[in-house]
Backbone as a printed PyTorch tensor [residue, N CA C, xyz], in Angstrom:
tensor([[[141.8360, 112.4920,  84.6560],
         [141.4990, 111.0370,  86.3490],
         [140.2020, 110.9230,  86.5360]],

        [[139.7660, 112.1170,  87.1160],
         [138.5380, 112.1100,  88.0040],
         [137.0980, 111.2870,  86.0960]],

        [[137.2170, 112.0610,  85.7430],
         [136.2370, 111.5340,  84.9620],
         [136.1950, 110.3930,  83.7670]],

        [[137.4080, 110.6110,  83.7410],
         [138.6490, 108.3120,  83.1640],
         [137.8100, 107.7470,  84.2660]],

        [[137.6570, 108.0950,  85.6500],
         [136.9840, 106.7140,  86.8380],
         [135.5990, 106.8330,  86.5980]],

        [[134.8080, 108.4870,  86.4900],
         [133.3440, 108.3310,  86.3230],
         [132.6070, 108.1310,  85.5700]],

        [[133.7680, 107.7760,  84.2020],
         [133.0850, 106.9910,  83.3890],
         [132.9250, 105.6970,  83.0260]],

        [[133.9460, 105.4880,  83.8910],
         [133.9520, 103.9720,  83.6560],
         [133.0930, 103.2930,  85.0890]],

        [[132.4180, 104.1370,  85.8130],
         [132.0870, 103.2230,  86.7240],
         [130.9100, 102.9390,  86.1560]],

        [[129.9680, 101.5960,  86.5260],
         [129.0190, 101.7550,  85.9870],
         [127.4520, 102.0380,  86.8590]],

        [[126.3640, 101.9550,  86.4520],
         [124.9420, 102.2850,  86.7940],
         [124.8100, 101.4330,  87.4260]],

        [[124.4630, 101.5500,  89.0890],
         [123.6960, 100.8790,  89.7070],
         [122.1670, 101.2700,  90.0950]],

        [[121.2230, 100.7430,  89.3560],
         [119.8840, 101.0650,  89.4970],
         [118.8450, 100.5440,  90.7080]],

        [[117.8710, 100.9460,  91.6440],
         [118.2660, 100.3850,  92.6090],
         [116.6820, 100.3520,  93.0280]],

        [[115.2750, 100.0310,  92.5710],
         [113.7360, 100.3190,  92.7670],
         [113.5990,  99.9170,  94.4360]],

        [[113.5070, 101.0110,  95.3090],
         [112.7000, 100.4020,  96.1240],
         [110.7420, 100.3420,  96.9740]],

        [[110.3640,  99.9970,  96.7940],
         [108.9170,  99.0230,  97.0740],
         [107.9970,  98.8340,  98.4830]],

        [[107.5950, 100.3550,  99.2590],
         [107.0440,  99.7420, 100.5220],
         [106.0560,  98.4730, 100.1950]],

        [[105.8770,  97.5300, 100.3890],
         [104.7180,  96.4670, 101.1170],
         [104.2850,  96.0630, 102.4040]],

        [[102.9880,  95.1660, 101.7130],
         [102.2380,  94.8650, 103.5340],
         [102.8250,  93.3160, 103.2660]],

        [[103.8420,  92.5860, 102.8820],
         [104.1950,  91.2340, 102.9050],
         [104.2280,  91.4560, 103.8990]],

        [[104.6270,  90.0940, 105.4350],
         [104.4380,  89.7090, 106.5920],
         [105.6240,  87.9520, 106.9980]],

        [[105.2390,  87.1090, 106.0030],
         [105.5480,  86.1480, 105.4190],
         [106.8130,  85.7820, 105.0480]],

        [[107.7680,  84.9660, 105.9500],
         [109.3850,  84.8040, 104.7340],
         [108.8280,  83.8050, 103.2490]],

        [[107.3170,  82.8460, 103.9730],
         [106.7710,  82.6840, 102.6460],
         [106.1610,  82.9680, 101.6090]],

        [[106.0030,  84.1270, 101.4910],
         [105.0590,  84.8350, 100.7190],
         [106.6220,  85.5860, 100.1460]],

        [[106.9870,  86.2420, 100.6370],
         [107.9240,  86.5980, 100.5740],
         [108.9220,  86.4740,  99.2380]],

        [[109.2380,  84.5970,  99.8670],
         [110.5170,  83.6180,  98.6990],
         [109.2560,  83.3860,  97.7200]],

        [[108.0930,  83.3920,  97.9310],
         [107.7440,  82.9160,  96.6990],
         [107.0760,  84.3390,  95.6160]],

        [[106.8190,  84.8680,  96.3210],
         [106.3240,  86.5800,  94.8660],
         [108.3530,  86.7140,  94.4600]],

        [[109.5670,  86.6850,  95.5590],
         [110.4170,  86.8400,  94.6790],
         [110.7820,  85.7850,  93.6190]],

        [[110.7700,  85.2080,  93.7070],
         [110.5370,  83.8050,  92.7950],
         [110.3760,  83.7630,  91.9310]],

        [[109.0220,  84.1950,  91.7330],
         [107.7680,  85.2300,  90.8100],
         [108.8080,  86.1820,  89.9370]],

        [[108.9630,  86.7300,  90.5820],
         [109.8820,  88.6800,  89.8060],
         [110.5120,  88.0570,  88.5110]],

        [[111.2680,  87.3300,  89.8260],
         [113.2790,  86.7970,  88.5250],
         [112.9850,  86.0640,  87.7290]],

        [[111.5650,  85.4990,  87.4010],
         [110.9720,  84.6530,  85.9480],
         [110.6660,  85.7860,  85.0290]],

        [[110.1580,  86.9330,  85.8030],
         [110.0900,  88.0400,  84.7360],
         [111.1680,  89.2440,  84.4530]],

        [[111.9600,  88.6900,  85.1080],
         [113.2950,  89.9600,  85.8010],
         [114.4900,  88.9610,  86.1940]],

        [[115.0690,  88.6340,  84.9770],
         [116.1550,  87.1830,  85.4440],
         [117.1520,  88.5390,  85.9250]],

        [[117.6380,  89.5170,  85.5310],
         [119.0450,  90.8570,  85.4590],
         [119.1520,  91.2040,  86.5460]],

        [[118.1900,  91.0970,  87.0330],
         [117.2060,  91.7530,  88.2240],
         [118.1800,  90.7820,  89.9370]],

        [[118.1670,  92.0910,  91.4700],
         [118.8310,  91.3770,  92.5990],
         [117.6030,  91.7560,  93.0930]],

        [[116.4560,  90.6510,  93.3790],
         [115.7260,  90.7020,  94.2960],
         [115.5850,  90.0250,  95.3080]],

        [[114.8520,  91.4260,  96.8090],
         [114.8960,  90.7200,  97.7340],
         [113.8430,  91.4750,  98.7690]],

        [[113.4150,  90.9390, 100.1270],
         [112.5740,  91.3410, 100.9130],
         [113.6710,  92.0420, 102.3110]],

        [[113.2650,  92.8140, 102.7150],
         [114.1170,  93.9200, 104.0810],
         [112.1910,  93.4020, 105.2510]],

        [[111.9780,  92.1910, 105.5490],
         [110.6910,  91.7230, 106.6230],
         [111.4510,  92.7280, 108.0530]],

        [[112.7040,  92.6950, 108.3490],
         [112.6530,  93.2960, 109.8040],
         [112.3040,  94.5300, 109.1650]],

        [[112.3740,  95.8570, 108.1370],
         [112.2190,  97.0700, 108.4530],
         [110.0720,  96.8670, 108.2960]],

        [[110.3310,  98.1890, 109.4950],
         [108.7770,  98.3400, 109.3230],
         [107.5480,  98.6670, 108.4270]],

        [[108.5900,  99.3420, 107.1240],
         [107.4760,  99.4070, 105.9320],
         [107.9550,  97.7430, 105.2290]],

        [[108.7980,  96.5860, 105.5720],
         [108.7800,  95.8030, 104.7210],
         [109.7510,  95.7360, 103.5590]],

        [[110.2610,  96.9380, 102.9910],
         [110.8060,  97.0390, 102.0910],
         [110.9190,  95.5010, 101.0270]],

        [[110.5990,  95.9090,  99.5800],
         [110.9800,  95.9260,  98.4180],
         [111.8260,  95.9540,  97.4840]],

        [[113.3490,  95.3870,  97.2060],
         [114.1660,  96.3390,  96.6130],
         [114.6560,  95.5100,  95.3640]],

        [[115.0250,  96.2260,  94.6990],
         [115.3900,  95.3710,  93.0510],
         [115.9270,  96.1630,  92.7330]],

        [[117.5610,  95.3610,  92.4450],
         [118.8310,  96.3440,  91.6710],
         [118.6230,  95.4070,  90.9090]],

        [[119.4240,  96.5550,  89.4810],
         [119.9150,  95.2190,  88.6050],
         [121.5010,  96.4130,  88.3840]]])
């Protein structure tokens, strides 16, 4: 039964990047541009993190 559940579980891939982006406006522009190239990804910034993280999830 566990093997069956594992086979049905979708694989989620998350890429995490440290950035130098500081402004919300810049982050919004970057996300907009990246969404054009990667329409199936969920892309966001965490500007409250000390590393100003960009995440991309498929």
